[in-house]
C-alpha positions as a printed NumPy array, in Angstrom:
array([[-138.283,   41.419, -171.114],
       [-138.084,   45.068, -170.151],
       [-135.939,   47.553, -172.016],
       [-134.773,   49.087, -168.728],
       [-134.931,   47.972, -165.094],
       [-134.247,   50.805, -162.663],
       [-133.226,   49.949, -159.103],
       [-134.217,   52.712, -156.72 ],
       [-137.313,   54.951, -156.701],
       [-135.661,   58.134, -155.508],
       [-135.859,   61.36 , -157.534],
       [-132.948,   60.265, -159.753],
       [-134.463,   56.832, -160.427],
       [-137.86 ,   58.382, -161.182],
       [-136.216,   60.843, -163.551],
       [-134.447,   58.033, -165.395],
       [-137.737,   56.141, -165.787],
       [-139.494,   59.22 , -167.115],
       [-136.795,   60.032, -169.662],
       [-136.607,   56.421, -170.859],
       [-140.391,   56.24 , -171.147],
       [-140.44 ,   59.4  , -173.242],
       [-138.273,   57.587, -175.754],
       [-140.573,   54.611, -176.012],
       [-138.508,   52.348, -173.755],
       [-140.373,   49.987, -171.427],
       [-139.269,   50.53 , -167.838],
       [-139.886,   49.088, -164.4  ],
       [-138.598,   50.405, -161.072],
       [-137.684,   48.191, -158.112],
       [-137.613,   49.87 , -154.702],
       [-136.845,   48.038, -151.461],
       [-138.7  ,   50.583, -149.322],
       [-141.289,   53.224, -150.211],
       [-141.24 ,   55.829, -152.962],
       [-138.435,   58.431, -152.401],
       [-137.475,   56.642, -149.181],
       [-134.41 ,   58.805, -148.537],
       [-136.592,   61.92 , -148.42 ],
       [-139.048,   60.095, -146.181],
       [-136.165,   59.53 , -143.728],
       [-135.34 ,   63.233, -143.562],
       [-136.361,   65.006, -140.337],
       [-140.119,   65.554, -140.269],
       [-139.91 ,   69.351, -140.426],
       [-136.811,   69.646, -142.623],
       [-136.529,   72.496, -145.125],
       [-134.457,   71.929, -148.256],
       [-131.362,   73.916, -149.138],
       [-132.478,   73.889, -152.788],
       [-135.359,   75.782, -154.364],
       [-138.371,   73.851, -155.628],
       [-137.283,   74.452, -159.229],
       [-134.002,   72.671, -158.548],
       [-135.882,   69.583, -157.347],
       [-138.192,   69.299, -160.352],
       [-138.137,   66.243, -162.626],
       [-140.045,   65.309, -165.772],
       [-140.987,   68.934, -166.532],
       [-143.633,   68.768, -163.804],
       [-143.729,   72.11 , -161.923],
       [-143.03 ,   71.953, -158.193],
       [-145.241,   74.708, -156.814],
       [-144.463,   75.801, -153.266],
       [-145.436,   78.882, -151.236],
       [-141.98 ,   78.725, -149.645],
       [-138.71 ,   79.9  , -151.155],
       [-137.201,   76.604, -150.01 ],
       [-139.691,   73.704, -149.879],
       [-140.175,   71.412, -146.918],
       [-139.933,   67.62 , -146.724],
       [-143.699,   67.07 , -146.734],
       [-144.013,   69.153, -149.916],
       [-141.339,   67.083, -151.674],
       [-143.037,   63.812, -150.716],
       [-146.301,   65.08 , -152.178],
       [-144.575,   66.365, -155.316],
       [-142.76 ,   63.114, -156.151],
       [-145.935,   61.091, -155.533],
       [-147.708,   63.35 , -158.   ],
       [-144.93 ,   62.953, -160.58 ],
       [-145.02 ,   59.155, -160.323],
       [-148.798,   59.2  , -160.765],
       [-148.622,   61.684, -163.641],
       [-146.327,   59.413, -165.645],
       [-148.017,   56.212, -164.429],
       [-144.629,   54.762, -163.567],
       [-144.405,   51.012, -162.985],
       [-142.926,   50.553, -159.514],
       [-142.524,   47.509, -157.259],
       [-142.237,   48.875, -153.719],
       [-140.931,   46.911, -150.736],
       [-139.002,   44.591, -153.023],
       [-135.217,   44.467, -152.723],
       [-132.84 ,   43.847, -155.603],
       [-130.223,   41.499, -154.192],
       [-128.059,   40.872, -157.27 ],
       [-127.681,   41.716, -160.945],
       [-126.577,   38.956, -163.301],
       [-125.197,   39.605, -166.77 ],
       [-126.127,   36.849, -169.228],
       [-123.974,   35.619, -172.148],
       [-126.239,   37.458, -174.613],
       [-125.362,   40.739, -172.819],
       [-128.807,   41.135, -171.244],
       [-129.413,   41.176, -167.502],
       [-131.347,   39.316, -164.837],
       [-132.198,   41.246, -161.667],
       [-132.873,   38.959, -158.698],
       [-135.143,   40.336, -155.97 ],
       [-136.892,   39.344, -152.76 ],
       [-140.111,   40.968, -151.509],
       [-141.178,   41.682, -147.935],
       [-142.788,   38.247, -147.692],
       [-139.532,   36.507, -148.599],
       [-140.709,   35.598, -152.099],
       [-137.948,   35.642, -154.713],
       [-138.488,   37.161, -158.144],
       [-136.369,   37.819, -161.19 ],
       [-136.651,   40.367, -163.971],
       [-134.973,   40.294, -167.367],
       [-133.896,   43.508, -169.047],
       [-131.705,   44.775, -171.856],
       [-130.366,   47.562, -169.64 ],
       [-130.139,   48.192, -165.901],
       [-129.883,   51.503, -164.053],
       [-128.702,   51.374, -160.441],
       [-129.971,   54.444, -158.602],
       [-129.892,   53.376, -154.978],
       [-129.492,   55.884, -152.173],
       [-127.381,   55.809, -149.057],
       [-129.562,   56.374, -145.971],
       [-129.577,   52.689, -145.083],
       [-125.871,   52.74 , -144.3  ],
       [-124.765,   55.271, -141.669],
       [-121.105,   55.976, -141.081],
       [-120.413,   54.268, -137.775],
       [-117.814,   55.8  , -135.48 ],
       [-116.603,   52.509, -134.058],
       [-116.509,   53.437, -130.381],
       [-117.658,   51.575, -127.249],
       [-121.357,   52.083, -126.565],
       [-122.359,   53.037, -130.095],
       [-124.771,   50.091, -130.137],
       [-126.685,   51.245, -127.041],
       [-130.414,   51.925, -127.431],
       [-129.849,   55.584, -126.563],
       [-127.888,   56.1  , -129.82 ],
       [-129.43 ,   56.784, -133.214],
       [-128.019,   57.874, -136.548],
       [-131.388,   59.273, -137.639],
       [-133.081,   62.387, -136.293],
       [-136.796,   62.567, -137.093],
       [-138.261,   65.145, -134.714],
       [-137.569,   66.731, -131.338],
       [-140.554,   65.651, -129.226],
       [-139.055,   62.388, -127.841],
       [-136.145,   64.402, -126.421],
       [-138.226,   66.895, -124.433],
       [-136.238,   68.019, -121.381],
       [-133.49 ,   65.447, -122.045],
       [-129.714,   65.798, -122.185],
       [-128.791,   65.184, -125.831],
       [-125.34 ,   64.896, -127.404],
       [-125.17 ,   65.594, -131.139],
       [-122.124,   64.196, -132.918],
       [-121.476,   66.202, -136.077],
       [-121.364,   69.783, -137.319],
       [-123.175,   69.699, -140.663],
       [-126.606,   71.02 , -141.631],
       [-128.313,   67.947, -140.205],
       [-126.637,   68.46 , -136.823],
       [-127.44 ,   72.169, -136.711],
       [-131.055,   71.602, -137.783],
       [-131.475,   68.982, -135.057],
       [-130.012,   71.308, -132.445],
       [-132.378,   74.114, -133.438],
       [-135.405,   71.833, -133.115],
       [-134.226,   70.403, -129.804],
       [-134.017,   73.88 , -128.288],
       [-137.771,   74.273, -128.79 ],
       [-138.534,   71.275, -126.559],
       [-136.209,   72.291, -123.75 ],
       [-133.449,   69.77 , -124.414],
       [-129.95 ,   70.359, -123.036],
       [-127.646,   70.127, -126.038],
       [-123.951,   69.312, -126.389],
       [-122.706,   69.368, -129.98 ],
       [-119.393,   67.571, -130.522],
       [-117.499,   68.178, -133.752],
       [-113.97 ,   67.301, -134.831],
       [-113.559,   70.417, -137.002],
       [-112.381,   73.819, -135.839],
       [-115.849,   75.283, -136.506],
       [-119.181,   73.922, -137.667],
       [-119.511,   73.413, -141.409],
       [-119.194,   76.456, -143.654],
       [-122.134,   75.104, -145.667],
       [-124.772,   75.69 , -142.984],
       [-127.958,   77.111, -144.498],
       [-127.471,   80.896, -144.53 ],
       [-130.894,   81.574, -143.019],
       [-130.141,   79.174, -140.14 ],
       [-126.543,   80.123, -139.284],
       [-127.197,   83.489, -137.541],
       [-129.963,   81.996, -135.377],
       [-127.762,   79.024, -134.518],
       [-124.83 ,   81.269, -133.587],
       [-127.119,   83.366, -131.404],
       [-128.215,   80.227, -129.547],
       [-124.567,   79.278, -128.999],
       [-123.822,   82.766, -127.682],
       [-126.723,   82.442, -125.241],
       [-125.345,   79.048, -124.117],
       [-128.508,   77.297, -125.321],
       [-126.22 ,   75.003, -127.308],
       [-122.795,   73.966, -126.008],
       [-120.433,   73.381, -128.916],
       [-117.276,   71.296, -128.401],
       [-115.086,   71.801, -131.491],
       [-111.859,   69.962, -132.287],
       [-113.271,   67.178, -130.144],
       [-114.61 ,   63.669, -130.534],
       [-116.706,   61.231, -128.557],
       [-114.553,   58.288, -127.516],
       [-117.1  ,   56.324, -125.476],
       [-120.851,   56.284, -124.921],
       [-122.149,   55.101, -121.562],
       [-125.683,   54.546, -120.289],
       [-125.83 ,   57.913, -118.534],
       [-122.901,   59.871, -120.017],
       [-120.513,   60.373, -122.925],
       [-116.725,   60.727, -122.838],
       [-115.315,   63.54 , -124.967],
       [-111.654,   63.963, -125.901],
       [-110.379,   67.287, -127.253],
       [-107.49 ,   67.837, -129.685],
       [-105.026,   68.096, -126.796],
       [-106.065,   64.728, -125.376],
       [-108.059,   66.07 , -122.454],
       [-111.073,   63.917, -121.542],
       [-114.397,   65.153, -120.179],
       [-117.391,   63.131, -119.022],
       [-120.775,   64.718, -119.715],
       [-124.099,   63.561, -118.31 ],
       [-126.264,   62.349, -121.155],
       [-129.597,   60.696, -121.949],
       [-129.48 ,   60.341, -125.745],
       [-126.918,   60.529, -128.558],
       [-127.649,   61.632, -132.116],
       [-124.692,   60.376, -134.154],
       [-125.262,   62.493, -137.266],
       [-122.054,   61.414, -138.955],
       [-123.373,   60.949, -142.475],
       [-124.121,   57.959, -144.671],
       [-122.493,   55.964, -147.446],
       [-123.819,   54.214, -150.554],
       [-123.968,   50.411, -150.653],
       [-121.849,   48.919, -153.457],
       [-123.018,   45.292, -153.324],
       [-125.266,   45.503, -156.374],
       [-122.538,   47.158, -158.408],
       [-119.888,   44.609, -157.552],
       [-122.305,   41.674, -158.016],
       [-122.278,   42.266, -161.769],
       [-118.677,   43.318, -162.263],
       [-118.68 ,   47.107, -161.912],
       [-115.191,   48.241, -160.96 ],
       [-114.634,   50.652, -158.064],
       [-111.916,   53.256, -158.265],
       [-109.448,   53.342, -155.377],
       [-110.107,   54.111, -151.739],
       [-113.108,   56.322, -152.528],
       [-114.94 ,   53.313, -154.034],
       [-116.275,   55.407, -156.892],
       [-117.737,   53.239, -159.677],
       [-116.095,   53.489, -163.067],
       [-118.489,   55.116, -165.529],
       [-118.6  ,   57.476, -168.49 ],
       [-119.797,   60.863, -167.159],
       [-121.301,   61.696, -170.57 ],
       [-123.579,   58.637, -170.624],
       [-123.455,   57.324, -167.015],
       [-122.684,   53.862, -168.415],
       [-120.39 ,   51.812, -166.182],
       [-117.512,   49.604, -167.297],
       [-120.179,   46.896, -167.714],
       [-121.9  ,   47.636, -171.05 ],
       [-125.603,   48.232, -170.614],
       [-125.405,   48.921, -166.876],
       [-125.721,   52.538, -165.741],
       [-125.464,   54.472, -162.484],
       [-127.589,   57.457, -161.479],
       [-127.701,   59.68 , -158.436],
       [-125.587,   59.397, -155.316],
       [-124.435,   55.843, -156.134],
       [-122.228,   57.476, -158.791],
       [-120.273,   59.285, -156.083],
       [-117.442,   57.955, -154.008],
       [-117.383,   57.72 , -150.24 ],
       [-118.322,   61.416, -150.192],
       [-122.108,   61.164, -150.448],
       [-122.307,   64.968, -150.695],
       [-120.759,   64.841, -154.157],
       [-124.144,   64.318, -155.852],
       [-127.421,   66.02 , -154.926],
       [-130.947,   65.802, -156.328],
       [-130.413,   68.91 , -158.439],
       [-127.412,   67.329, -160.189],
       [-128.384,   63.652, -160.049],
       [-131.765,   64.278, -161.696],
       [-129.872,   65.053, -164.931],
       [-128.316,   61.585, -165.018],
       [-131.562,   60.045, -166.253],
       [-131.601,   62.188, -169.382],
       [-128.02 ,   61.225, -170.261],
       [-128.84 ,   57.537, -169.734],
       [-132.033,   57.621, -171.769],
       [-130.348,   59.402, -174.662],
       [-127.55 ,   56.854, -174.732],
       [-129.873,   53.85 , -174.607],
       [-132.082,   55.359, -177.341],
       [-129.038,   56.036, -179.511],
       [-129.512,   59.8  , -179.584]])
């Protein structure tokens, strides 16, 4: 029996494993994809908003020649951290439920990529799953067409194409800036009055210049109401509809955490925001011995917790389990 089973091998899950290990607790991490899968799903050339120091875990320095590190640097860094601490990780194995036994210990039921079922017993469980597997769907006709994706990786496939970007956050702006370089025709559709105020400060002036030059057409206070094979239908705040020729749609509307594991073992969710009940000092949920770490601790607003804040959850959890 392990002292701690950690579900999720993102930065916050790795941090929890490191801090528990430092206190002599046996730990094992279960990850249904690859190490730091959420970061792997970021756009290929993405640059972080945070500095490298803010992404560090386990007191391992994150050296970068850039003021803000890039995705590929973060992938390399977290691989190095996992190797440095010799963390025990089962990759490509999905935790499907968490069972609390009468003696107050836990059984984590999993299935690997070959369909083989496993189970792990532990005195404590930390759920540190991400949210990139569950995009926020708009719920409009045509959203299931092959031309639509909720993930932007890189611009090359859209060379010379007509691309509609739904959203006005950093991810939407970053995608638009990359698409310009491959000659794509870009329509950005956003329900707000302006694009997000949180756009990276070194990107905003370049983006605004591209809008001024009509390299990017921005439709604010608007929404896409239908996606067709060769066009999209846009409706503005006054109810006026416009049909725009279109080849591809990037629906960058954000993501949401999956709560199934939490509810499978009795964790209560608070109100419409579906925020799990937990003690912010210890990260322990209403189920004794079961903890949350990282973005899963947030409500429907996945932007409530970032790596730089979620990485501290592991220390609070480890201290509580160790009785410090």
